[in-house]
Coordinates of C-alpha atoms in Angstrom, one line a residue:
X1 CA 41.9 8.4 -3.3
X2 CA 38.2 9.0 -2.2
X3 CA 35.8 10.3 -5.2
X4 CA 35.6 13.4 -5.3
X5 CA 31.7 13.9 -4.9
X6 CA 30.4 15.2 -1.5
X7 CA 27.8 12.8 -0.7
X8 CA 30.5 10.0 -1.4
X9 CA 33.6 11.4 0.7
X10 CA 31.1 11.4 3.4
X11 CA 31.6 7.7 3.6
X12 CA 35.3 7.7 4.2
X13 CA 35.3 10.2 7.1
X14 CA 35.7 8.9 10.7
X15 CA 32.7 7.1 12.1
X16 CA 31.0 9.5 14.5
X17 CA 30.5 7.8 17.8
X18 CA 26.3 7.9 18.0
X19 CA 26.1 7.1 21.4
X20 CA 28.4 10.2 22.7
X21 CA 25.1 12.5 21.1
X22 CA 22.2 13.9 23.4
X23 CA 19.2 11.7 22.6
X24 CA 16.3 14.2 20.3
X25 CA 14.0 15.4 22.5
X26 CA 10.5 13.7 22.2
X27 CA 8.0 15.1 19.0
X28 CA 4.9 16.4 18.9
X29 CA 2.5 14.3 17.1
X30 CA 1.5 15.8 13.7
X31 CA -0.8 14.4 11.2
X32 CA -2.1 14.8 7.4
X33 CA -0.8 18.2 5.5
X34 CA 1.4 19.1 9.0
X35 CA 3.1 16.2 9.2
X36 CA 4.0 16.1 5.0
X37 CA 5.1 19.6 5.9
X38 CA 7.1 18.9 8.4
X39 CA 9.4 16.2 6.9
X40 CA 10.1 19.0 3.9
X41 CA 7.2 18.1 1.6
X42 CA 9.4 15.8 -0.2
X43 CA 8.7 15.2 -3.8
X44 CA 10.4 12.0 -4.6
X45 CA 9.6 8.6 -2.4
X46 CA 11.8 5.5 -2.4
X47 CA 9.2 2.8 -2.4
X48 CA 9.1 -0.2 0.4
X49 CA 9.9 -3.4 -1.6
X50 CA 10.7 -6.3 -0.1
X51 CA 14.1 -7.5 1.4
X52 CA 15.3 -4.2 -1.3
X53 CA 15.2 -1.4 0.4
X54 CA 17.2 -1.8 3.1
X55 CA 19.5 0.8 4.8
X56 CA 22.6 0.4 2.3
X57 CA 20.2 0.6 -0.5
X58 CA 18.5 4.0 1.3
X59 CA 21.7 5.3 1.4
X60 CA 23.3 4.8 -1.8
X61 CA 20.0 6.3 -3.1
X62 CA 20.0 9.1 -0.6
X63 CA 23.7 9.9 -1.7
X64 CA 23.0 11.4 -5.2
X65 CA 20.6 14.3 -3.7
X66 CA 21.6 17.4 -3.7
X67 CA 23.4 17.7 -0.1
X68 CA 21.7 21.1 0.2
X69 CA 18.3 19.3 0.1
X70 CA 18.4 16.0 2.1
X71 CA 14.5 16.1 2.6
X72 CA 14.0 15.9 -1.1
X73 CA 13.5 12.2 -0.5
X74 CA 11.6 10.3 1.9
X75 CA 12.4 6.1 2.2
X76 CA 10.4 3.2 3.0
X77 CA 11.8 0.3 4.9
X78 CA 11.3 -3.1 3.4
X79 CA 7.4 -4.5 4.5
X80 CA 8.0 -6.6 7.6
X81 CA 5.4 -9.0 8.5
X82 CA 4.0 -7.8 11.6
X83 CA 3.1 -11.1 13.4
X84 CA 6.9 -12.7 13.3
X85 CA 8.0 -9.3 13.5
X86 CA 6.4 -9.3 17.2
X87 CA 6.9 -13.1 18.0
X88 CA 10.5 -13.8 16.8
X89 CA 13.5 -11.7 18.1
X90 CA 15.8 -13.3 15.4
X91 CA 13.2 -11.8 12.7
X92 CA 13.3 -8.4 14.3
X93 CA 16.9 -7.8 15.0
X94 CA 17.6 -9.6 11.4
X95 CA 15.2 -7.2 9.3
X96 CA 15.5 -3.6 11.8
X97 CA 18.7 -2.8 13.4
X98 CA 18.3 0.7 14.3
X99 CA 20.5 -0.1 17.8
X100 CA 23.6 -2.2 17.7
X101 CA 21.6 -4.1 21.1
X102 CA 19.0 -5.1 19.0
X103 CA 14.8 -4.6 19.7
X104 CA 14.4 -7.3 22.7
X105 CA 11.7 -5.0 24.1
X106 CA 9.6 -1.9 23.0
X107 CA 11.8 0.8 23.6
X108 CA 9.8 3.2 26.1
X109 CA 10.8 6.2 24.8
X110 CA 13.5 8.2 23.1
X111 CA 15.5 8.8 26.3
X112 CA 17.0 5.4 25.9
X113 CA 18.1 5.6 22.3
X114 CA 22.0 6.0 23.4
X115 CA 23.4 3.4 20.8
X116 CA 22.3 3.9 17.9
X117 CA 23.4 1.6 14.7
X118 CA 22.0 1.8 10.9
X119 CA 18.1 2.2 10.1
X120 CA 16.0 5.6 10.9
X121 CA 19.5 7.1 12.2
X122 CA 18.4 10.9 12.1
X123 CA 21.4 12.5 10.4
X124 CA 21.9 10.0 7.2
X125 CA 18.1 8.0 7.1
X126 CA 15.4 10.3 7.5
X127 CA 12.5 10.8 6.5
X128 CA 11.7 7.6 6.7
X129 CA 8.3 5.4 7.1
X130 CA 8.5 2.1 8.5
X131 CA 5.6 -0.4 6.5
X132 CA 4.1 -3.3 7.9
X133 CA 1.8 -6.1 6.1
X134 CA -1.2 -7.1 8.7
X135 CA -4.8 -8.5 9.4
X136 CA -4.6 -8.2 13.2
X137 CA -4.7 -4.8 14.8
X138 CA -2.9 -5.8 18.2
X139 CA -0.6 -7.1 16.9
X140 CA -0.3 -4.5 14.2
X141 CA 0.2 -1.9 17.1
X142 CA 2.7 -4.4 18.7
X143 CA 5.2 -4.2 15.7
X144 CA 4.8 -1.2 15.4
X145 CA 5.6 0.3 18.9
X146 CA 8.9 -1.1 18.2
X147 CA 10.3 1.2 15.6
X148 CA 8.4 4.3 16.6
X149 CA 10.9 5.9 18.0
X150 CA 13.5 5.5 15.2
X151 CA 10.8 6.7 12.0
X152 CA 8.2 9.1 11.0
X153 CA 5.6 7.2 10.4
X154 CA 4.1 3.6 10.0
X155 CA 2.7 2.5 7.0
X156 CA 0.0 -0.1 6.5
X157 CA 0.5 -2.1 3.5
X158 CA -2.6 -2.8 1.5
X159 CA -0.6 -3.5 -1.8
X160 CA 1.2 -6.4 -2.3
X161 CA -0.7 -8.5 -5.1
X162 CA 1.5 -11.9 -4.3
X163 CA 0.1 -15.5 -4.0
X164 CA 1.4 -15.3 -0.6
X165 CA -0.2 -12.3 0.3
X166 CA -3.0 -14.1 -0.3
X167 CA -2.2 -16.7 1.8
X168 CA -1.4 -15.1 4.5
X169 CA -4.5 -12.6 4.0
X170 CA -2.5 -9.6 3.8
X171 CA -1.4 -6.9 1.3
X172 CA -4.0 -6.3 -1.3
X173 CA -6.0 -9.4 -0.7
X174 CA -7.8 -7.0 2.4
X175 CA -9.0 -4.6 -0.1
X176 CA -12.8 -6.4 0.5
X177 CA -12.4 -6.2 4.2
X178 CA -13.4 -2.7 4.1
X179 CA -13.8 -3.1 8.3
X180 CA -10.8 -4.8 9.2
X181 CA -8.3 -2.3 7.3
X182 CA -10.6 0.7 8.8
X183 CA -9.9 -1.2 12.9
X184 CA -6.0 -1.3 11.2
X185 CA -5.5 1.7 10.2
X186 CA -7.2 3.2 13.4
X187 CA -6.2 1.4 15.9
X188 CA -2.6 2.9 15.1
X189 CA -3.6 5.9 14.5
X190 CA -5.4 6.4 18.1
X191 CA -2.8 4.5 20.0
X192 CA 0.9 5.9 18.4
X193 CA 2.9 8.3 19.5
X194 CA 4.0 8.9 15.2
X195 CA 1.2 9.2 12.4
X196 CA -0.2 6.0 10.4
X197 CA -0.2 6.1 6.6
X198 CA -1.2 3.7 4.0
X199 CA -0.1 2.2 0.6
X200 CA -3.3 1.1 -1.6
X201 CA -4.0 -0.2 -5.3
X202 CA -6.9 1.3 -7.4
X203 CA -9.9 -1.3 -7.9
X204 CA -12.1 -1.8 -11.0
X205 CA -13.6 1.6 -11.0
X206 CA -12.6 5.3 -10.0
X207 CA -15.5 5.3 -8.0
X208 CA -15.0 2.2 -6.2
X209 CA -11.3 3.6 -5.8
X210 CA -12.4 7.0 -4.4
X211 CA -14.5 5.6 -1.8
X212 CA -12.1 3.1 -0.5
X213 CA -9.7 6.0 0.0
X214 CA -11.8 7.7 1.6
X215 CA -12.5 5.3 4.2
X216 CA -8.7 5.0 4.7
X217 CA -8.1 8.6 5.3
X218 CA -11.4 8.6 7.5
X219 CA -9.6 5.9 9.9
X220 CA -6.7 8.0 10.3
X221 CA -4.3 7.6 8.0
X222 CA -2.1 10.8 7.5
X223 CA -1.2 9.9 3.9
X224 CA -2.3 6.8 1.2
X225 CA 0.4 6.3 -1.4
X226 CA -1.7 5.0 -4.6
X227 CA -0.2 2.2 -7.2
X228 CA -1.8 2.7 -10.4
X229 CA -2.5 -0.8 -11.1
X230 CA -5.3 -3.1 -9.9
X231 CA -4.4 -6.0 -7.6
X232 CA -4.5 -8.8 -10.9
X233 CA -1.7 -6.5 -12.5
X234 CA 1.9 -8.4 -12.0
X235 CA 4.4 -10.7 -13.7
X236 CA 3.1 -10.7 -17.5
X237 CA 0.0 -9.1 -16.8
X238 CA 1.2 -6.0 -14.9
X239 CA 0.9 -3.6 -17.7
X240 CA 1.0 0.4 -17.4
X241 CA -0.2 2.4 -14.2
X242 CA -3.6 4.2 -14.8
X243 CA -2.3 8.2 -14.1
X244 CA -6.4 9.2 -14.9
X245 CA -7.5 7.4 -12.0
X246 CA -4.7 9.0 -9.7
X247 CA -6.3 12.6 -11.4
X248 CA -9.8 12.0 -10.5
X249 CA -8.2 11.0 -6.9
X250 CA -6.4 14.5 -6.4
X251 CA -9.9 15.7 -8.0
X252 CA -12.2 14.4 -5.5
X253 CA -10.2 14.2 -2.0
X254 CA -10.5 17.1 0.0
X255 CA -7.6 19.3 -0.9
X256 CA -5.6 18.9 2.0
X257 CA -5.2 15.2 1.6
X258 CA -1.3 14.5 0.5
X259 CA -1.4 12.1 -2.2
X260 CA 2.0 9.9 -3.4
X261 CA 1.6 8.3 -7.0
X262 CA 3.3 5.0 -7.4
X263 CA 3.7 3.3 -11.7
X264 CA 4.9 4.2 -14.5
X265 CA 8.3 5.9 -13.1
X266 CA 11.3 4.8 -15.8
X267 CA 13.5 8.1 -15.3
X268 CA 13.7 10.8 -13.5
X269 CA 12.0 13.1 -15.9
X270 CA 8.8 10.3 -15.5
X271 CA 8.4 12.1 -12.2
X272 CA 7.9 15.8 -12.9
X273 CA 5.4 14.4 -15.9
X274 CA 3.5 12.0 -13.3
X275 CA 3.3 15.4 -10.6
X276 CA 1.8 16.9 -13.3
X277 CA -0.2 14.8 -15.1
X278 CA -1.8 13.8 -11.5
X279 CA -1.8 16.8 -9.2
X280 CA 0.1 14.1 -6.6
X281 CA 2.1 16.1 -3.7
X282 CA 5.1 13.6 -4.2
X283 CA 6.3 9.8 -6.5
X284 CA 7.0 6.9 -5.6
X285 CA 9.3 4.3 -7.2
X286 CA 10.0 0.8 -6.7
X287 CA 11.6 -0.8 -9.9
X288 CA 12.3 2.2 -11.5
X289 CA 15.3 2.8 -8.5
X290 CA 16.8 -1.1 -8.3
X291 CA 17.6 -1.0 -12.0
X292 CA 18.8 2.9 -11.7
X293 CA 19.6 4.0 -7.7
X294 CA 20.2 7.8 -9.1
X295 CA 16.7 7.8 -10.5
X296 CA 16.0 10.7 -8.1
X297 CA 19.0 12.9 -8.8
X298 CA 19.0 16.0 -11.3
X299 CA 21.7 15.2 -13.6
X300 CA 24.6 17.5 -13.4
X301 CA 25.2 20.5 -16.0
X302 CA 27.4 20.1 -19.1
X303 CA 30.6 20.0 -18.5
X304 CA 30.3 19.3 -14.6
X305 CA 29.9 15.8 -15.0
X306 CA 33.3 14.6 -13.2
X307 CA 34.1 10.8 -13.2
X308 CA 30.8 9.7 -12.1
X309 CA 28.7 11.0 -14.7
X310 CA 29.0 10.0 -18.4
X311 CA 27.3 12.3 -21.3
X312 CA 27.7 11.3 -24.8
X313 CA 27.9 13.5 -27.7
X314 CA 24.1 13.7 -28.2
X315 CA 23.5 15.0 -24.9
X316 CA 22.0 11.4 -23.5
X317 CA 23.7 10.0 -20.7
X318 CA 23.5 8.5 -16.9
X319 CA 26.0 7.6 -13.7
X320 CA 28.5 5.3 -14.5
X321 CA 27.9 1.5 -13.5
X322 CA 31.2 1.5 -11.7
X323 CA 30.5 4.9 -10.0
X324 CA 27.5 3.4 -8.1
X325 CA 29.2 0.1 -7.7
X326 CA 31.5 1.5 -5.8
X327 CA 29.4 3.8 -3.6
X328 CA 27.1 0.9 -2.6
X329 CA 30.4 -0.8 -1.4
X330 CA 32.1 2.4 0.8
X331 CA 28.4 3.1 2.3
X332 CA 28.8 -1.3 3.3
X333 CA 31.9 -0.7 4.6
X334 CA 31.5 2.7 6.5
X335 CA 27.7 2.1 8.0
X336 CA 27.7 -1.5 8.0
X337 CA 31.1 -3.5 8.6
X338 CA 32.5 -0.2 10.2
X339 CA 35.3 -0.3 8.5
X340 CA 37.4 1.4 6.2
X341 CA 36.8 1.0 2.6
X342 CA 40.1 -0.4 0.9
X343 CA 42.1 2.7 -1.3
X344 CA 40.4 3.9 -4.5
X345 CA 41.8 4.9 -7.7
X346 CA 40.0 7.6 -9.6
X347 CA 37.5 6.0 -12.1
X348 CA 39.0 6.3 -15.6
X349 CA 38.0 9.2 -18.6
X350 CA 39.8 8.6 -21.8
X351 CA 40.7 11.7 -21.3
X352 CA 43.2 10.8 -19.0
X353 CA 47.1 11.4 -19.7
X354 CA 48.2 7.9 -21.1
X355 CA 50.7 7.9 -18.3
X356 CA 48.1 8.8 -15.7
X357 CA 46.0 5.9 -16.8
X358 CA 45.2 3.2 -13.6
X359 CA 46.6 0.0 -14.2
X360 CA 43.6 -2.2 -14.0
X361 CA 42.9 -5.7 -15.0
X362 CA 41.6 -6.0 -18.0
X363 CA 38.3 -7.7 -19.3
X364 CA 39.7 -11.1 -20.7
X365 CA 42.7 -11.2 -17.2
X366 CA 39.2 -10.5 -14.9
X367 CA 38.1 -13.6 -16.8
X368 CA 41.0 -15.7 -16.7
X369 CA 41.3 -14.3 -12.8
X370 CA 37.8 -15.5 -12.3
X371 CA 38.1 -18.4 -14.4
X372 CA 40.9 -19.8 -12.4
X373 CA 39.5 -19.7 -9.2
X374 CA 37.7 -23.2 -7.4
X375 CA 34.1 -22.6 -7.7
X376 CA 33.2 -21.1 -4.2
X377 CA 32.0 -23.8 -2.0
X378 CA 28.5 -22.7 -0.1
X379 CA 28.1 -21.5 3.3
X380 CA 26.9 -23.4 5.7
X381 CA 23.6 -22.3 7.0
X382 CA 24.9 -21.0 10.3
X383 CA 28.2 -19.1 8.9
X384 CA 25.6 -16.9 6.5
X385 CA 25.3 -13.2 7.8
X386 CA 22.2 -12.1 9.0
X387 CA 22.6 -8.2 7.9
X388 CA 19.7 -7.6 5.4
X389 CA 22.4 -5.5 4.0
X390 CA 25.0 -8.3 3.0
X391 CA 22.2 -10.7 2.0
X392 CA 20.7 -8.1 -0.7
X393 CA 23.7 -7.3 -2.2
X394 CA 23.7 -9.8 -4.9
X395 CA 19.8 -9.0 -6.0
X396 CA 20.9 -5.5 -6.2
X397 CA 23.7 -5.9 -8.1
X398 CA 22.4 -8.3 -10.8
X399 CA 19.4 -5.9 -11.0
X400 CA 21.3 -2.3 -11.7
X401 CA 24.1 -4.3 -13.7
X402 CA 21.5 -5.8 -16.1
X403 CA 22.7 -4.6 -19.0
X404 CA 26.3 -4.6 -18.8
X405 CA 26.1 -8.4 -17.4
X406 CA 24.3 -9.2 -20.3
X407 CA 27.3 -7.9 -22.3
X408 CA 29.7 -9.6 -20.3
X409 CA 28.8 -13.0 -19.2
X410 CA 31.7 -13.6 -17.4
X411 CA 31.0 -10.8 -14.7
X412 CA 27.9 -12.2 -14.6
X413 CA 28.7 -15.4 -13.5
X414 CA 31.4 -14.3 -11.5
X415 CA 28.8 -12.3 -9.9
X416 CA 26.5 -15.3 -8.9
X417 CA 29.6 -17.3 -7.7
X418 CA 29.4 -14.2 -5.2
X419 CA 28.3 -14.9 -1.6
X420 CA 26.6 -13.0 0.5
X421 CA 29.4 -10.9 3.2
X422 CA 32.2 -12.3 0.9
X423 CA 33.5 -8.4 0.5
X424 CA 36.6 -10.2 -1.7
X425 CA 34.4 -11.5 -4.0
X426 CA 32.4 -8.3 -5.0
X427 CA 35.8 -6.3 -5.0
X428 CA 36.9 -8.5 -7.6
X429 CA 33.8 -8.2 -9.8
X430 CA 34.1 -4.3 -8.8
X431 CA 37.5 -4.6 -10.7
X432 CA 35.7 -6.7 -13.3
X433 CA 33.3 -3.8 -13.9
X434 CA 35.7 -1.2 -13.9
X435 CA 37.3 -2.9 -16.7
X436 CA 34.9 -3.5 -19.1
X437 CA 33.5 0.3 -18.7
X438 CA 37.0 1.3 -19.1
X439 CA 37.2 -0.7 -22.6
X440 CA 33.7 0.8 -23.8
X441 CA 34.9 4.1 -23.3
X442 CA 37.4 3.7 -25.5
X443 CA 35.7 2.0 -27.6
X444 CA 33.1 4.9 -27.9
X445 CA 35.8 7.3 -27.8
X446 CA 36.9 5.9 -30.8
X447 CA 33.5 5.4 -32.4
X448 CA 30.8 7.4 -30.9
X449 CA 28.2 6.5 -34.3
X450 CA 28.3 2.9 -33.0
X451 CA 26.2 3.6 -29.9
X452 CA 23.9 6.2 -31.3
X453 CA 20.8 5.6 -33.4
X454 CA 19.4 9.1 -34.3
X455 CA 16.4 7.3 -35.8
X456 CA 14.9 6.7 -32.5
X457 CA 13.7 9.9 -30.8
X458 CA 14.5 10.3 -27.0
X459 CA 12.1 9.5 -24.1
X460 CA 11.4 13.3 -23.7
X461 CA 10.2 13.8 -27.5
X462 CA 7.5 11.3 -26.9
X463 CA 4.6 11.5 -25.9
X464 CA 3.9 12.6 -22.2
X465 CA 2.5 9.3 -21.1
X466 CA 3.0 5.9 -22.3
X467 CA 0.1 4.9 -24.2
X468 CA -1.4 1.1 -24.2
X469 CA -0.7 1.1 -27.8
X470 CA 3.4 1.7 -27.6
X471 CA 5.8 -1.0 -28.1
X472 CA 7.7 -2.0 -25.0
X473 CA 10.6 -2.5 -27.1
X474 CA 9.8 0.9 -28.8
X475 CA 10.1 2.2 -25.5
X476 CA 13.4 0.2 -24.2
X477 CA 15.1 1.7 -28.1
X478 CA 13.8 5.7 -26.5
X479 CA 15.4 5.2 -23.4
X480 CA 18.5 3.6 -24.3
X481 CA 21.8 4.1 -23.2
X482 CA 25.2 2.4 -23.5
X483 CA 25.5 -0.6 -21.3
X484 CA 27.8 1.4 -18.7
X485 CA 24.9 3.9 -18.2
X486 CA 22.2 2.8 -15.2
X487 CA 18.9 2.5 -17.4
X488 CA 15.1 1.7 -16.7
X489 CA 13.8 -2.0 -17.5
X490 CA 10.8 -2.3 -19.3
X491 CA 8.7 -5.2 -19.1
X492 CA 6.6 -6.6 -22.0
X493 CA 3.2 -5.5 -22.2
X494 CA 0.5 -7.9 -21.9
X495 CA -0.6 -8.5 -25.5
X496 CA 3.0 -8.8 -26.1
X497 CA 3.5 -11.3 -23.3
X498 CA 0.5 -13.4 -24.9
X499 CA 1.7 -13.4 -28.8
X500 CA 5.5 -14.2 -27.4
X501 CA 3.7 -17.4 -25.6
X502 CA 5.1 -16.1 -22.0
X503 CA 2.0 -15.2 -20.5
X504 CA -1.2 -18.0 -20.6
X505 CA -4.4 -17.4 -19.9
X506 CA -7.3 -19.2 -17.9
X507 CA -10.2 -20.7 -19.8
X508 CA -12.5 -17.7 -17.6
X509 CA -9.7 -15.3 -18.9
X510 CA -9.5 -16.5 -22.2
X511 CA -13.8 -16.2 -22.5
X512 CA -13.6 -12.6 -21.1
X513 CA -11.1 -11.4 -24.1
X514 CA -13.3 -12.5 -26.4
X515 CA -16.0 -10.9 -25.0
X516 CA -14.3 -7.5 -24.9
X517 CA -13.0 -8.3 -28.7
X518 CA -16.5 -9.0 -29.4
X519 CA -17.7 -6.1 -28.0
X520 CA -15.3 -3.8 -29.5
X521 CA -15.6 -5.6 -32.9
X522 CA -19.4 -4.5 -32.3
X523 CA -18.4 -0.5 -31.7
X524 CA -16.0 -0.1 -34.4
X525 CA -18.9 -1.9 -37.0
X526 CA -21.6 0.6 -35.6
X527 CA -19.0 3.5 -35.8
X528 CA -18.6 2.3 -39.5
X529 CA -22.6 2.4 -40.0
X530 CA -22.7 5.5 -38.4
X531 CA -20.1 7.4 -40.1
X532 CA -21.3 5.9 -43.6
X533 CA -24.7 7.7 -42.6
X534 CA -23.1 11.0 -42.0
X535 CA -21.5 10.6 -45.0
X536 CA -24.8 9.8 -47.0
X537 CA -26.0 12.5 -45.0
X538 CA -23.4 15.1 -46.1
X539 CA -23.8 14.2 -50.3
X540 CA -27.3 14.4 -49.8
X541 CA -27.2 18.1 -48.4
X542 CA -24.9 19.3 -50.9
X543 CA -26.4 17.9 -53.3
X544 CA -29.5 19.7 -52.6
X545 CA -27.8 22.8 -52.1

């Protein structure tokens, strides 16, 4: 039995034959405020990450919008590097598959799209901006006259803070090459036939950061997504995304400019407090959506929530772990394998009439199941599958399962026993998940006080931003759900990552700390002075008086 939700039945209908369809006719060029326009002015933006954001991924994201509002969101593909991209067929046809013939050539024009396959298809993946990582405009405009016809866009990527990045002098290692991403940036957007944007990182001022936009948009680029961190801020160090510097951005563009904010996202009611706090026309979010693919989607009202959605008695809740889990597999059957998705039975409620209940395995016979089995032997190189949607499904899965694998060890390592295209081998840890929701149902059924702390206020009672000052932890306890519920991961903050010993610092990193303690030592003993002399001031005065 197919779940009942609409987006999800989709994905057990008969496959629609592409290739029987008229090809679109050819589009008019728009740029800046038109273009935003014309794709819906979306408000939420799946982020490009890499090897994560492939078509299955878009999908299952795309499939907990509200059906009436497709254009709500607008996807990235993953970053493809646009020198092998150009050079190496296997590359191409292994990252892009918009056609089942693959991208030998530059398609000439939308005439010839008659067999189409997965990314940028127009009813199920659009909007949708392709991003490349570059330093050579020709072949910059090479790459990207391949995917043209099947996106909206291109995208520059000017972001990525990586040590290969800056070895390969790319990403956010141009960002002092003010020329080179201008002759980028320009050369595609005088020589496409679909606009150029750009994805950027603020630098060590907000004036430093205005101008470099503003050389960005002066090249051409239609839109600049901007990541709220400087280029040093990653692993340990990445700390919180500066919103004020986002502000003074939306303050000092010229008003048609459309801005996306990228940081800070952890829920979806982080994004109507980042639209606000920053005047941006639309959000972006990266890790926010692996750890939580519904991150986008409105929850539904009380008492609508069907299987798929699980509210507790204090009103917090999320989708079901299981409920995405199997979503993500349907879409991989439907869109990528092209075939049907083995029979479903509806996701248990305790609710359920004891004799109604599915027989499923349970927890400890999953374990024993999994237990039993050889350990899977590896694949040789040449027997792996090149989708990027089988070879992702492991990362994924490990990332939005994170806290019940933590739980349950024994899904976990069932889970990395899991191969990539083995379709077996996730079913069973399907089951697996299944099974242990199924248990903590009960188990809350029977005990709701057990998973609520009324001590801790929720995320929405706090304060609008997260402040430099909060707790991570103080933060994971606010946004905590059960372990079935998708929920946001929070990384340590720096300080914290440097009193837990994860996080070292360089003997120039380690002087420069000291001279900012030093310094602020300094302030707070003049405040001190200075307040003491009011003070003296004040007694003075009144005693006079």
């Amino acid at each position: 039995m197919a779940i009942s939700n609409e987006n999800l039945s989709r994905a057990n209908e008969p496959l629609t034959p592409i290739s029987m369809k008229p090809p679109p006719a050819k589009r008019r060029k728009l740029t800046g405020r038109a273009l935003y326009e014309s794709l819906g002015s979306p408000k939420m933006i799946l982020a490009p990450m890499v090897d994560q954001s492939e078509f299955a991924w878009r999908i299952l994201t795309r499939s907990f919008m509200d059906p009436e509002r497709p254009k709500d969101l607008l996807a990235y593909t993953p970053m493809f590097h646009a020198r092998m991209f150009t050079e190496t067929t296997k590359f191409r046809d292994h990252h892009f598959q918009p056609t089942k013939s693959g991208l030998a050539s530059c398609p000439k024009s939308e005439d010839h799209l008659t067999d189409l396959y997965l990314d940028g298809r127009p009813e199920i993946d659009r909007p949708l901006f392709v991003q490349f990582c570059a330093n050579s405009p020709d072949e910059l405009l090479e790459a990207a006259r391949y995917v043209e016809p099947f996106c909206d866009a291109v995208d520059l990527n000017l972001g990525c803070p990586q040590g290969i990045a800056r070895r390969g002098n790319y990403g956010a290692f141009l960002q002092e090459d003010w020329d080179l991403i201008y002759r980028l940036i320009n050369k595609l957007h005088t020589n496409l036939d679909v606009p150029v944007t750009a994805k950027m990182r603020i630098l060590e001022s907000k004036e430093k950061t205005l101008d470099y936009a503003k050389m960005i948009l002066s090249a051409g680029a239609s839109i600049i997504t901007v990541h709220g961190r400087q280029r040093e801020q990653k692993g340990h160090k990445t700390g919180l995304a500066d919103w004020s510097v986002l502000r003074y951005l939306r303050a000092n563009l010229p008003p048609d400019t459309v801005l996306f904010a990228n940081g800070n996202i952890l829920q979806h009611n982080d994004i109507s407090r980042c639209l606000e706090e920053t005047g941006a026309d639309g959000v972006m979010s990266a890790e926010g959506n692996l750890h939580d693919p519904t991150i986008f989607a409105k929850p539904p009202p009380v008492g609508h929530e069907g299987r798929e959605y699980w509210r507790g008695r204090d009103g917090k809740g999320g989708y079901r772990m299981d409920a995405i889990f199997r979503r993500y597999m349907d879409i991989l059957y439907k869109y990528v394998l092209e075939k049907p998705a083995p029979p479903r039975i509806p996701l248990f409620l305790p609710s359920d009439p004891l004799f109604d209940v599915p027989q499923t395995i349970t927890n400890g016979d999953a374990k024993d199941k999994a237990s039993d089995q050889p350990p899977a032997k590896r694949q040789k190189r040449d027997d792996r599958p090149t989708s990027p949607n089988l070879l992702a499904m492991q990362p994924h899965l490990f990332d939005f399962l994170r806290p019940l694998i933590t739980k349950h060890t024994n899904i976990r390592d069932a889970l990395a026993r899991s191969r990539a295209g083995d379709m077996s081998a996730y079913e069973n840890v399907l089951q697996m998940v299944e099974a242990a929701i199924k248990e903590g149902l009960l188990d809350y059924a029977s005990d709701p006080a057990k998973y609520e702390d009324t001590a801790i206020p929720d995320a929405d009672e706090q304060a609008a931003n997260l402040d430099e000052d909060e707790s991570s932890v103080a933060t994971v306890k606010a946004r905590r759900r059960p372990w079935w519920v998708c929920q946001p991961y929070v990384r340590p903050l720096p300080k914290e990552a440097l009193e837990n010993g994860s996080l070292t610092l360089s003997k120039k990193e380690r002087k420069k700390l000291e001279e900012v303690r030093a310094g602020k030592s300094e302030r707070e003993e003049l405040d001190e002075e200075d307040g003491m002399e009011r003070k003296e001031v004040v007694r003075e005065a009144m005693v006079a008086g």
